[in-house]
């Protein structure tokens, strides 16, 4: 009978009475490596898998844009008026909010408003602008104020 290789000699402190205290316990080295491989897999890939699942859930809850149903809502008008006033102050222009055309919000650490506004500059016609305003801790911050450019069909080349 071939003798198996003893890798570990384990003598537990409390051994049942029918076992000998001096008899070594033999553990197959293949099972030890298999156990280490499986535990390594669980320690590395399981947390990554859970992290991916959680980030997907957070992105779905916090990341999407939702349309503003009532663009005439007083708070939406207040955000729009802030954007027009702040841009006018920064660019030394006399601007007046005509109307909020459409808008959407995104919730994250605060609320981000993306609005399309019709704005009148003193002495000129009205123009449409897309603005982005972030509201955090009851404070508004203008992030962008850009003129809406409508591309005409005649400017595209035929293929």
mmCIF file of C-alpha atoms in Angstrom:
data_model
loop_
_atom_site.group_PDB
_atom_site.id
_atom_site.type_symbol
_atom_site.label_atom_id
_atom_site.label_comp_id
_atom_site.label_asym_id
_atom_site.label_seq_id
_atom_site.Cartn_x
_atom_site.Cartn_y
_atom_site.Cartn_z
ATOM 1 C CA UNK A 1 0.000 0.000 0.000
ATOM 2 C CA UNK A 2 1.538 3.316 -1.044
ATOM 3 C CA UNK A 3 2.074 5.813 1.647
ATOM 4 C CA UNK A 4 0.400 9.228 1.250
ATOM 5 C CA UNK A 5 2.381 12.344 1.790
ATOM 6 C CA UNK A 6 1.610 14.191 5.043
ATOM 7 C CA UNK A 7 1.418 17.925 4.531
ATOM 8 C CA UNK A 8 0.039 19.012 7.854
ATOM 9 C CA UNK A 9 0.196 17.404 11.250
ATOM 10 C CA UNK A 10 -2.891 18.629 13.044
ATOM 11 C CA UNK A 11 -3.541 17.509 16.591
ATOM 12 C CA UNK A 12 -6.622 19.270 17.885
ATOM 13 C CA UNK A 13 -6.622 20.116 21.582
ATOM 14 C CA UNK A 14 -9.859 18.243 22.193
ATOM 15 C CA UNK A 15 -9.899 14.829 20.517
ATOM 16 C CA UNK A 16 -12.753 12.370 20.996
ATOM 17 C CA UNK A 17 -11.733 9.410 23.213
ATOM 18 C CA UNK A 18 -11.643 6.846 20.401
ATOM 19 C CA UNK A 19 -8.935 8.763 18.457
ATOM 20 C CA UNK A 20 -5.252 8.622 19.176
ATOM 21 C CA UNK A 21 -3.451 11.835 20.132
ATOM 22 C CA UNK A 22 -0.341 10.898 18.222
ATOM 23 C CA UNK A 23 -1.896 10.004 14.895
ATOM 24 C CA UNK A 24 -1.260 12.706 12.225
ATOM 25 C CA UNK A 25 -4.097 13.928 10.036
ATOM 26 C CA UNK A 26 -3.282 13.700 6.336
ATOM 27 C CA UNK A 27 -4.543 16.374 3.995
ATOM 28 C CA UNK A 28 -4.182 15.953 0.244
ATOM 29 C CA UNK A 29 -2.227 18.888 -1.198
ATOM 30 C CA UNK A 30 -4.574 19.121 -4.210
ATOM 31 C CA UNK A 31 -7.529 19.865 -1.941
ATOM 32 C CA UNK A 32 -5.533 22.566 -0.118
ATOM 33 C CA UNK A 33 -4.672 24.339 -3.377
ATOM 34 C CA UNK A 34 -8.248 23.990 -4.631
ATOM 35 C CA UNK A 35 -9.528 25.539 -1.402
ATOM 36 C CA UNK A 36 -7.059 28.446 -1.715
ATOM 37 C CA UNK A 37 -8.034 28.991 -5.351
ATOM 38 C CA UNK A 38 -11.740 29.093 -4.527
ATOM 39 C CA UNK A 39 -11.285 31.441 -1.583
ATOM 40 C CA UNK A 40 -9.129 33.746 -3.737
ATOM 41 C CA UNK A 41 -11.834 33.822 -6.372
ATOM 42 C CA UNK A 42 -14.485 34.686 -3.793
ATOM 43 C CA UNK A 43 -12.344 37.361 -2.140
ATOM 44 C CA UNK A 44 -11.586 39.132 -5.423
ATOM 45 C CA UNK A 45 -14.497 38.640 -7.786
ATOM 46 C CA UNK A 46 -17.454 38.511 -5.429
ATOM 47 C CA UNK A 47 -16.900 42.067 -4.065
ATOM 48 C CA UNK A 48 -16.364 43.363 -7.629
ATOM 49 C CA UNK A 49 -19.605 41.741 -8.749
ATOM 50 C CA UNK A 50 -21.525 43.271 -5.830
ATOM 51 C CA UNK A 51 -19.950 46.681 -6.530
ATOM 52 C CA UNK A 52 -21.034 46.522 -10.179
ATOM 53 C CA UNK A 53 -24.591 45.660 -9.178
ATOM 54 C CA UNK A 54 -24.764 48.507 -6.662
ATOM 55 C CA UNK A 55 -23.344 51.070 -9.079
ATOM 56 C CA UNK A 56 -25.902 50.051 -11.702
ATOM 57 C CA UNK A 57 -28.738 50.539 -9.203
ATOM 58 C CA UNK A 58 -27.404 53.943 -8.089
ATOM 59 C CA UNK A 59 -26.996 55.068 -11.704
ATOM 60 C CA UNK A 60 -30.550 54.096 -12.562
ATOM 61 C CA UNK A 61 -31.991 55.902 -9.535
ATOM 62 C CA UNK A 62 -29.872 59.053 -9.670
ATOM 63 C CA UNK A 63 -28.699 59.437 -13.241
ATOM 64 C CA UNK A 64 -31.728 59.877 -15.500
ATOM 65 C CA UNK A 65 -33.192 63.105 -16.786
ATOM 66 C CA UNK A 66 -36.887 63.650 -16.083
ATOM 67 C CA UNK A 67 -38.978 66.120 -18.083
ATOM 68 C CA UNK A 68 -40.452 69.088 -16.226
ATOM 69 C CA UNK A 69 -44.216 68.744 -16.564
ATOM 70 C CA UNK A 70 -45.097 72.336 -15.666
ATOM 71 C CA UNK A 71 -42.576 74.826 -17.030
ATOM 72 C CA UNK A 72 -44.723 77.644 -15.640
ATOM 73 C CA UNK A 73 -44.127 76.403 -12.077
ATOM 74 C CA UNK A 74 -42.936 79.369 -9.946
ATOM 75 C CA UNK A 75 -39.752 77.588 -8.841
ATOM 76 C CA UNK A 76 -38.834 76.682 -12.436
ATOM 77 C CA UNK A 77 -39.387 80.335 -13.412
ATOM 78 C CA UNK A 78 -37.197 81.381 -10.482
ATOM 79 C CA UNK A 79 -34.376 79.085 -11.675
ATOM 80 C CA UNK A 80 -34.765 80.417 -15.239
ATOM 81 C CA UNK A 81 -34.781 84.032 -14.046
ATOM 82 C CA UNK A 82 -31.629 83.386 -12.008
ATOM 83 C CA UNK A 83 -29.877 81.984 -15.114
ATOM 84 C CA UNK A 84 -30.823 85.000 -17.235
ATOM 85 C CA UNK A 85 -29.874 87.541 -14.531
ATOM 86 C CA UNK A 86 -26.568 85.829 -13.721
ATOM 87 C CA UNK A 87 -25.544 85.531 -17.387
ATOM 88 C CA UNK A 88 -26.510 89.171 -17.986
ATOM 89 C CA UNK A 89 -24.454 90.248 -14.957
ATOM 90 C CA UNK A 90 -21.394 88.236 -16.052
ATOM 91 C CA UNK A 91 -21.534 89.406 -19.695
ATOM 92 C CA UNK A 92 -22.704 92.991 -18.943
ATOM 93 C CA UNK A 93 -25.896 92.542 -20.976
ATOM 94 C CA UNK A 94 -29.456 93.662 -20.305
ATOM 95 C CA UNK A 95 -31.429 90.451 -20.699
ATOM 96 C CA UNK A 96 -35.063 89.713 -19.978
ATOM 97 C CA UNK A 97 -36.645 86.275 -19.606
ATOM 98 C CA UNK A 98 -39.515 85.902 -22.066
ATOM 99 C CA UNK A 99 -40.576 82.300 -21.355
ATOM 100 C CA UNK A 100 -39.448 78.824 -20.386
ATOM 101 C CA UNK A 101 -39.955 76.660 -23.476
ATOM 102 C CA UNK A 102 -39.109 73.273 -21.981
ATOM 103 C CA UNK A 103 -36.926 71.685 -19.363
ATOM 104 C CA UNK A 104 -35.768 68.612 -17.524
ATOM 105 C CA UNK A 105 -34.193 67.826 -14.189
ATOM 106 C CA UNK A 106 -31.636 65.348 -12.917
ATOM 107 C CA UNK A 107 -31.248 64.435 -9.271
ATOM 108 C CA UNK A 108 -27.804 63.705 -7.871
ATOM 109 C CA UNK A 109 -26.224 65.491 -4.921
ATOM 110 C CA UNK A 110 -28.556 68.355 -5.796
ATOM 111 C CA UNK A 111 -30.967 69.084 -8.622
ATOM 112 C CA UNK A 112 -29.634 69.959 -12.070
ATOM 113 C CA UNK A 113 -31.989 71.915 -14.323
ATOM 114 C CA UNK A 114 -31.537 71.897 -18.099
ATOM 115 C CA UNK A 115 -33.883 74.493 -19.543
ATOM 116 C CA UNK A 116 -34.604 75.960 -22.955
ATOM 117 C CA UNK A 117 -35.429 79.644 -22.535
ATOM 118 C CA UNK A 118 -36.580 82.424 -24.820
ATOM 119 C CA UNK A 119 -34.636 85.531 -23.836
ATOM 120 C CA UNK A 120 -34.848 89.111 -25.050
ATOM 121 C CA UNK A 121 -31.756 91.296 -25.161
ATOM 122 C CA UNK A 122 -32.476 95.014 -24.895
ATOM 123 C CA UNK A 123 -33.159 96.395 -28.360
ATOM 124 C CA UNK A 124 -33.047 93.055 -30.222
ATOM 125 C CA UNK A 125 -35.291 90.117 -31.037
ATOM 126 C CA UNK A 126 -35.779 87.155 -28.764
ATOM 127 C CA UNK A 127 -33.401 84.197 -28.978
ATOM 128 C CA UNK A 128 -33.525 80.707 -27.531
ATOM 129 C CA UNK A 129 -30.865 79.530 -25.102
ATOM 130 C CA UNK A 130 -30.138 76.257 -23.351
ATOM 131 C CA UNK A 131 -29.087 76.776 -19.756
ATOM 132 C CA UNK A 132 -27.862 74.425 -17.051
ATOM 133 C CA UNK A 133 -28.351 75.428 -13.422
ATOM 134 C CA UNK A 134 -27.463 73.324 -10.381
ATOM 135 C CA UNK A 135 -29.371 73.764 -7.135
ATOM 136 C CA UNK A 136 -27.505 72.557 -4.040
ATOM 137 C CA UNK A 137 -28.340 73.435 -0.446
ATOM 138 C CA UNK A 138 -30.923 76.007 -1.608
ATOM 139 C CA UNK A 139 -28.246 77.839 -3.675
ATOM 140 C CA UNK A 140 -28.281 78.156 -7.461
ATOM 141 C CA UNK A 141 -25.159 77.882 -9.652
ATOM 142 C CA UNK A 142 -25.157 78.706 -13.376
ATOM 143 C CA UNK A 143 -23.129 76.067 -15.230
ATOM 144 C CA UNK A 144 -23.807 76.975 -18.868
ATOM 145 C CA UNK A 145 -25.747 79.432 -21.010
ATOM 146 C CA UNK A 146 -25.625 78.623 -24.741
ATOM 147 C CA UNK A 147 -27.516 79.902 -27.746
ATOM 148 C CA UNK A 148 -29.687 77.283 -29.435
ATOM 149 C CA UNK A 149 -28.462 76.799 -32.979
ATOM 150 C CA UNK A 150 -30.980 75.338 -35.407
ATOM 151 C CA UNK A 151 -29.354 73.692 -38.401
ATOM 152 C CA UNK A 152 -31.313 74.150 -41.597
ATOM 153 C CA UNK A 153 -31.848 71.222 -43.953
ATOM 154 C CA UNK A 154 -30.226 73.157 -46.822
ATOM 155 C CA UNK A 155 -26.900 73.213 -44.960
ATOM 156 C CA UNK A 156 -26.594 69.404 -45.205
ATOM 157 C CA UNK A 157 -24.909 67.952 -48.265
ATOM 158 C CA UNK A 158 -26.566 65.255 -50.302
ATOM 159 C CA UNK A 159 -24.768 61.947 -50.126
#
